[in-house]
Amino acid sequence: MIASSDWQFITADEFLEQRPDMPECGQWSELTNGKVVHFQPPDVDHGNTVLNLSKLLAHYFQSIRGGYACFDLGLWMTQQPDTVVFPAVTIFLSGPMFAESDRSMTQTQPAIAIEVASTHDRRSVMPSRLESYLGWGIADVWSIDPQSRTLKVVTSTLPAQTFQEGDIVTSPGCLERLSFPVKELFHEPEWFGG
């Protein structure tokens, strides 16, 4: 994780305006207390995990007919100084369907934030990120680690649970009736027609 050397604080709106001019078009950049922070670009395991997760969630939401997932949605968590973070996936279970899908960032709290701890710098800040999500009012937070092939589910009401690659996850937190083998998050996806 590399903080910007520019000591001038910027706002969330300024950050979004500047994001396309940042390394990797800002894909791995965030705003922390008014300062731009750049994370290491992840490897292919990150993309595989997000694709597998998106397929799993699509099937789930089609079957329950409620809720939706957003990808690359900034969560505007604090103001003056502003903090905007980009979890891999955010899940909304209330409000108008797909209301947050076309936004770059939102102050609306999702029901679930899902992080993929795919680089060393992301792994090192994960405990504080999970805590900040819960403190902001997100009910459930998941941390998926492709290196250790684990899924950690932290909720505001229950003790944290860590699932290993051989485990079956059943009804994690807010997602009742969801069940899947953890290994499904990590297999090589079928990119064409799978």
PDB file of C-alpha atoms in Angstrom, residues 12-181:
ATOM      1  CA  ALA A  12     -14.350  12.159  -2.366  1.00  0.00           C
ATOM      2  CA  ASP A  13     -15.622  13.985  -5.458  1.00  0.00           C
ATOM      3  CA  GLU A  14     -12.107  15.156  -6.362  1.00  0.00           C
ATOM      4  CA  PHE A  15     -10.834  11.620  -5.876  1.00  0.00           C
ATOM      5  CA  LEU A  16     -13.411  10.237  -8.329  1.00  0.00           C
ATOM      6  CA  GLU A  17     -12.508  12.929 -10.865  1.00  0.00           C
ATOM      7  CA  GLN A  18      -8.789  12.080 -10.584  1.00  0.00           C
ATOM      8  CA  ARG A  19      -9.212   8.301 -10.406  1.00  0.00           C
ATOM      9  CA  PRO A  20      -8.983   7.654 -14.206  1.00  0.00           C
ATOM     10  CA  ASP A  21      -5.560   9.397 -14.248  1.00  0.00           C
ATOM     11  CA  MET A  22      -4.147   7.232 -11.439  1.00  0.00           C
ATOM     12  CA  PRO A  23      -2.092   4.065 -11.973  1.00  0.00           C
ATOM     13  CA  GLU A  24      -4.264   1.264 -13.434  1.00  0.00           C
ATOM     14  CA  CYS A  25      -7.006   3.921 -13.924  1.00  0.00           C
ATOM     15  CA  GLY A  26      -7.459   4.005 -10.155  1.00  0.00           C
ATOM     16  CA  GLN A  27      -8.719   0.421 -10.075  1.00  0.00           C
ATOM     17  CA  TRP A  28      -6.620  -0.331  -6.977  1.00  0.00           C
ATOM     18  CA  SER A  29      -6.692   3.133  -5.407  1.00  0.00           C
ATOM     19  CA  GLU A  30      -8.765   4.417  -2.504  1.00  0.00           C
ATOM     20  CA  LEU A  31      -9.121   7.555  -0.413  1.00  0.00           C
ATOM     21  CA  THR A  32      -8.228   7.286   3.275  1.00  0.00           C
ATOM     22  CA  ASN A  33      -8.807  10.355   5.443  1.00  0.00           C
ATOM     23  CA  GLY A  34      -8.428  12.627   2.425  1.00  0.00           C
ATOM     24  CA  LYS A  35      -5.243  10.973   1.145  1.00  0.00           C
ATOM     25  CA  VAL A  36      -4.971   8.770  -1.937  1.00  0.00           C
ATOM     26  CA  VAL A  37      -3.708   5.256  -1.225  1.00  0.00           C
ATOM     27  CA  HIS A  38      -2.572   2.842  -3.960  1.00  0.00           C
ATOM     28  CA  PHE A  39      -2.702  -0.924  -3.410  1.00  0.00           C
ATOM     29  CA  GLN A  40      -0.618  -3.477  -5.286  1.00  0.00           C
ATOM     30  CA  PRO A  41      -2.417  -4.815  -8.361  1.00  0.00           C
ATOM     31  CA  PRO A  42      -3.585  -8.367  -7.587  1.00  0.00           C
ATOM     32  CA  ASP A  43      -2.761 -11.478  -9.573  1.00  0.00           C
ATOM     33  CA  VAL A  44      -5.127 -13.677 -11.563  1.00  0.00           C
ATOM     34  CA  ASP A  45      -6.368 -15.455  -8.409  1.00  0.00           C
ATOM     35  CA  HIS A  46      -8.165 -12.257  -7.405  1.00  0.00           C
ATOM     36  CA  GLY A  47     -10.083 -12.143 -10.696  1.00  0.00           C
ATOM     37  CA  ASN A  48     -10.885 -15.846 -10.521  1.00  0.00           C
ATOM     38  CA  THR A  49     -12.259 -15.471  -6.996  1.00  0.00           C
ATOM     39  CA  VAL A  50     -14.417 -12.467  -7.921  1.00  0.00           C
ATOM     40  CA  LEU A  51     -15.761 -14.246 -11.016  1.00  0.00           C
ATOM     41  CA  ASN A  52     -16.592 -17.387  -9.028  1.00  0.00           C
ATOM     42  CA  LEU A  53     -18.234 -15.296  -6.332  1.00  0.00           C
ATOM     43  CA  SER A  54     -20.272 -13.330  -8.885  1.00  0.00           C
ATOM     44  CA  LYS A  55     -21.640 -16.557 -10.408  1.00  0.00           C
ATOM     45  CA  LEU A  56     -22.478 -17.954  -6.974  1.00  0.00           C
ATOM     46  CA  LEU A  57     -24.289 -14.748  -5.954  1.00  0.00           C
ATOM     47  CA  ALA A  58     -26.136 -14.482  -9.282  1.00  0.00           C
ATOM     48  CA  HIS A  59     -27.612 -17.962  -8.806  1.00  0.00           C
ATOM     49  CA  TYR A  60     -28.495 -17.157  -5.215  1.00  0.00           C
ATOM     50  CA  PHE A  61     -30.261 -13.877  -5.977  1.00  0.00           C
ATOM     51  CA  GLN A  62     -32.150 -15.414  -8.903  1.00  0.00           C
ATOM     52  CA  SER A  63     -33.461 -18.128  -6.600  1.00  0.00           C
ATOM     53  CA  ILE A  64     -34.548 -15.866  -3.738  1.00  0.00           C
ATOM     54  CA  ARG A  65     -35.806 -13.002  -5.928  1.00  0.00           C
ATOM     55  CA  GLY A  66     -34.364 -10.251  -3.777  1.00  0.00           C
ATOM     56  CA  GLY A  67     -31.131  -8.375  -3.280  1.00  0.00           C
ATOM     57  CA  TYR A  68     -28.243  -7.711  -5.634  1.00  0.00           C
ATOM     58  CA  ALA A  69     -24.461  -7.376  -5.709  1.00  0.00           C
ATOM     59  CA  CYS A  70     -22.346  -4.445  -6.884  1.00  0.00           C
ATOM     60  CA  PHE A  71     -18.732  -4.604  -8.030  1.00  0.00           C
ATOM     61  CA  ASP A  72     -16.226  -1.719  -7.850  1.00  0.00           C
ATOM     62  CA  LEU A  73     -18.646   0.464  -5.883  1.00  0.00           C
ATOM     63  CA  GLY A  74     -16.953   3.004  -3.629  1.00  0.00           C
ATOM     64  CA  LEU A  75     -18.256   3.255  -0.082  1.00  0.00           C
ATOM     65  CA  TRP A  76     -18.028   6.839   1.141  1.00  0.00           C
ATOM     66  CA  MET A  77     -17.530   6.052   4.805  1.00  0.00           C
ATOM     67  CA  THR A  78     -16.298   9.322   6.341  1.00  0.00           C
ATOM     68  CA  GLN A  79     -16.361  13.000   5.490  1.00  0.00           C
ATOM     69  CA  GLN A  80     -13.978  15.857   6.270  1.00  0.00           C
ATOM     70  CA  PRO A  81     -11.573  14.196   5.734  1.00  0.00           C
ATOM     71  CA  ASP A  82     -13.200  11.838   3.275  1.00  0.00           C
ATOM     72  CA  THR A  83     -12.670   8.088   3.112  1.00  0.00           C
ATOM     73  CA  VAL A  84     -13.818   6.053   0.098  1.00  0.00           C
ATOM     74  CA  VAL A  85     -13.022   2.332   0.011  1.00  0.00           C
ATOM     75  CA  PHE A  86     -13.709  -0.224  -2.706  1.00  0.00           C
ATOM     76  CA  PRO A  87     -14.473  -3.723  -1.434  1.00  0.00           C
ATOM     77  CA  ALA A  88     -14.521  -6.367  -4.150  1.00  0.00           C
ATOM     78  CA  VAL A  89     -18.281  -6.850  -3.733  1.00  0.00           C
ATOM     79  CA  THR A  90     -21.066  -5.081  -1.873  1.00  0.00           C
ATOM     80  CA  ILE A  91     -24.465  -6.672  -1.364  1.00  0.00           C
ATOM     81  CA  PHE A  92     -27.704  -4.769  -0.898  1.00  0.00           C
ATOM     82  CA  LEU A  93     -30.753  -6.564   0.480  1.00  0.00           C
ATOM     83  CA  SER A  94     -33.153  -3.622   0.799  1.00  0.00           C
ATOM     84  CA  GLY A  95     -34.188  -0.538  -1.142  1.00  0.00           C
ATOM     85  CA  PRO A  96     -35.086  -0.353  -4.833  1.00  0.00           C
ATOM     86  CA  MET A  97     -33.563  -3.146  -6.901  1.00  0.00           C
ATOM     87  CA  PHE A  98     -30.213  -2.160  -8.463  1.00  0.00           C
ATOM     88  CA  ALA A  99     -30.444   1.389  -7.040  1.00  0.00           C
ATOM     89  CA  GLU A 100     -26.685   1.482  -6.368  1.00  0.00           C
ATOM     90  CA  SER A 101     -25.536  -0.405  -9.481  1.00  0.00           C
ATOM     91  CA  ASP A 102     -24.764   2.574 -11.720  1.00  0.00           C
ATOM     92  CA  ARG A 103     -23.046   4.723  -9.097  1.00  0.00           C
ATOM     93  CA  SER A 104     -19.321   5.244  -8.648  1.00  0.00           C
ATOM     94  CA  MET A 105     -19.712   5.621  -4.889  1.00  0.00           C
ATOM     95  CA  THR A 106     -22.448   5.633  -2.283  1.00  0.00           C
ATOM     96  CA  GLN A 107     -23.087   6.623   1.313  1.00  0.00           C
ATOM     97  CA  THR A 108     -25.748   3.900   1.537  1.00  0.00           C
ATOM     98  CA  GLN A 109     -24.616   1.055   3.750  1.00  0.00           C
ATOM     99  CA  PRO A 110     -24.768  -2.348   2.099  1.00  0.00           C
ATOM    100  CA  ALA A 111     -25.827  -5.382   4.111  1.00  0.00           C
ATOM    101  CA  ILE A 112     -22.551  -7.136   3.269  1.00  0.00           C
ATOM    102  CA  ALA A 113     -19.078  -6.034   2.194  1.00  0.00           C
ATOM    103  CA  ILE A 114     -16.791  -8.683   0.707  1.00  0.00           C
ATOM    104  CA  GLU A 115     -13.035  -8.200   0.512  1.00  0.00           C
ATOM    105  CA  VAL A 116     -10.524 -10.319  -1.385  1.00  0.00           C
ATOM    106  CA  ALA A 117      -7.210 -10.296   0.476  1.00  0.00           C
ATOM    107  CA  SER A 118      -5.204 -11.067  -2.628  1.00  0.00           C
ATOM    108  CA  THR A 119      -2.040  -9.038  -1.993  1.00  0.00           C
ATOM    109  CA  HIS A 120       0.261  -8.597   0.984  1.00  0.00           C
ATOM    110  CA  ASP A 121      -0.744  -4.970   1.518  1.00  0.00           C
ATOM    111  CA  ARG A 122      -4.450  -5.831   1.501  1.00  0.00           C
ATOM    112  CA  ARG A 123      -3.870  -8.717   3.930  1.00  0.00           C
ATOM    113  CA  SER A 124      -1.994  -6.426   6.311  1.00  0.00           C
ATOM    114  CA  VAL A 125      -4.877  -3.923   6.597  1.00  0.00           C
ATOM    115  CA  MET A 126      -7.693  -6.490   6.559  1.00  0.00           C
ATOM    116  CA  PRO A 127      -8.329  -6.646  10.338  1.00  0.00           C
ATOM    117  CA  SER A 128      -8.775  -2.861  10.575  1.00  0.00           C
ATOM    118  CA  ARG A 129     -10.908  -2.778   7.407  1.00  0.00           C
ATOM    119  CA  LEU A 130     -13.264  -5.439   8.736  1.00  0.00           C
ATOM    120  CA  GLU A 131     -13.580  -3.521  11.990  1.00  0.00           C
ATOM    121  CA  SER A 132     -14.255  -0.229  10.196  1.00  0.00           C
ATOM    122  CA  TYR A 133     -17.008  -1.813   8.072  1.00  0.00           C
ATOM    123  CA  LEU A 134     -18.758  -3.142  11.167  1.00  0.00           C
ATOM    124  CA  GLY A 135     -18.286   0.209  12.922  1.00  0.00           C
ATOM    125  CA  TRP A 136     -19.866   1.989   9.961  1.00  0.00           C
ATOM    126  CA  GLY A 137     -22.957  -0.200  10.330  1.00  0.00           C
ATOM    127  CA  ILE A 138     -22.472  -2.983   7.779  1.00  0.00           C
ATOM    128  CA  ALA A 139     -24.059  -6.122   9.235  1.00  0.00           C
ATOM    129  CA  ASP A 140     -21.754  -8.746   7.680  1.00  0.00           C
ATOM    130  CA  VAL A 141     -18.223  -8.621   6.328  1.00  0.00           C
ATOM    131  CA  TRP A 142     -16.459 -11.396   4.423  1.00  0.00           C
ATOM    132  CA  SER A 143     -12.732 -11.656   3.847  1.00  0.00           C
ATOM    133  CA  ILE A 144     -11.664 -14.143   1.181  1.00  0.00           C
ATOM    134  CA  ASP A 145      -7.982 -15.064   1.040  1.00  0.00           C
ATOM    135  CA  PRO A 146      -6.972 -16.878  -2.171  1.00  0.00           C
ATOM    136  CA  GLN A 147      -3.503 -17.614  -0.753  1.00  0.00           C
ATOM    137  CA  SER A 148      -4.705 -19.507   2.348  1.00  0.00           C
ATOM    138  CA  ARG A 149      -7.931 -20.524   0.553  1.00  0.00           C
ATOM    139  CA  THR A 150     -10.099 -19.395   3.437  1.00  0.00           C
ATOM    140  CA  LEU A 151     -13.262 -17.390   3.928  1.00  0.00           C
ATOM    141  CA  LYS A 152     -13.734 -15.393   7.121  1.00  0.00           C
ATOM    142  CA  VAL A 153     -17.268 -14.218   7.936  1.00  0.00           C
ATOM    143  CA  VAL A 154     -17.601 -11.508  10.575  1.00  0.00           C
ATOM    144  CA  THR A 155     -21.014 -10.262  11.682  1.00  0.00           C
ATOM    145  CA  SER A 156     -22.124  -7.554  14.063  1.00  0.00           C
ATOM    146  CA  THR A 157     -23.987 -10.104  16.212  1.00  0.00           C
ATOM    147  CA  LEU A 158     -22.043 -13.403  16.111  1.00  0.00           C
ATOM    148  CA  PRO A 159     -18.427 -14.496  16.670  1.00  0.00           C
ATOM    149  CA  ALA A 160     -16.230 -14.548  13.557  1.00  0.00           C
ATOM    150  CA  GLN A 161     -16.126 -17.819  11.624  1.00  0.00           C
ATOM    151  CA  THR A 162     -13.280 -18.978   9.402  1.00  0.00           C
ATOM    152  CA  PHE A 163     -14.029 -21.578   6.744  1.00  0.00           C
ATOM    153  CA  GLN A 164     -11.299 -23.697   5.145  1.00  0.00           C
ATOM    154  CA  GLU A 165     -11.204 -24.920   1.545  1.00  0.00           C
ATOM    155  CA  GLY A 166     -12.846 -28.256   2.445  1.00  0.00           C
ATOM    156  CA  ASP A 167     -15.737 -26.682   4.382  1.00  0.00           C
ATOM    157  CA  ILE A 168     -19.329 -26.038   3.329  1.00  0.00           C
ATOM    158  CA  VAL A 169     -20.663 -22.572   4.139  1.00  0.00           C
ATOM    159  CA  THR A 170     -24.361 -22.536   5.030  1.00  0.00           C
ATOM    160  CA  SER A 171     -26.472 -19.381   5.549  1.00  0.00           C
ATOM    161  CA  PRO A 172     -23.552 -17.046   6.270  1.00  0.00           C
ATOM    162  CA  GLY A 173     -24.823 -14.014   8.163  1.00  0.00           C
ATOM    163  CA  CYS A 174     -27.601 -12.208   6.255  1.00  0.00           C
ATOM    164  CA  LEU A 175     -27.706 -14.624   3.324  1.00  0.00           C
ATOM    165  CA  GLU A 176     -30.187 -17.207   4.503  1.00  0.00           C
ATOM    166  CA  ARG A 177     -30.472 -20.379   2.413  1.00  0.00           C
ATOM    167  CA  LEU A 178     -27.104 -19.781   0.738  1.00  0.00           C
ATOM    168  CA  SER A 179     -24.896 -22.870   0.805  1.00  0.00           C
ATOM    169  CA  PHE A 180     -21.664 -23.535  -1.080  1.00  0.00           C
ATOM    170  CA  PRO A 181     -18.341 -25.349  -0.762  1.00  0.00           C
TER     171      PRO A 181
END
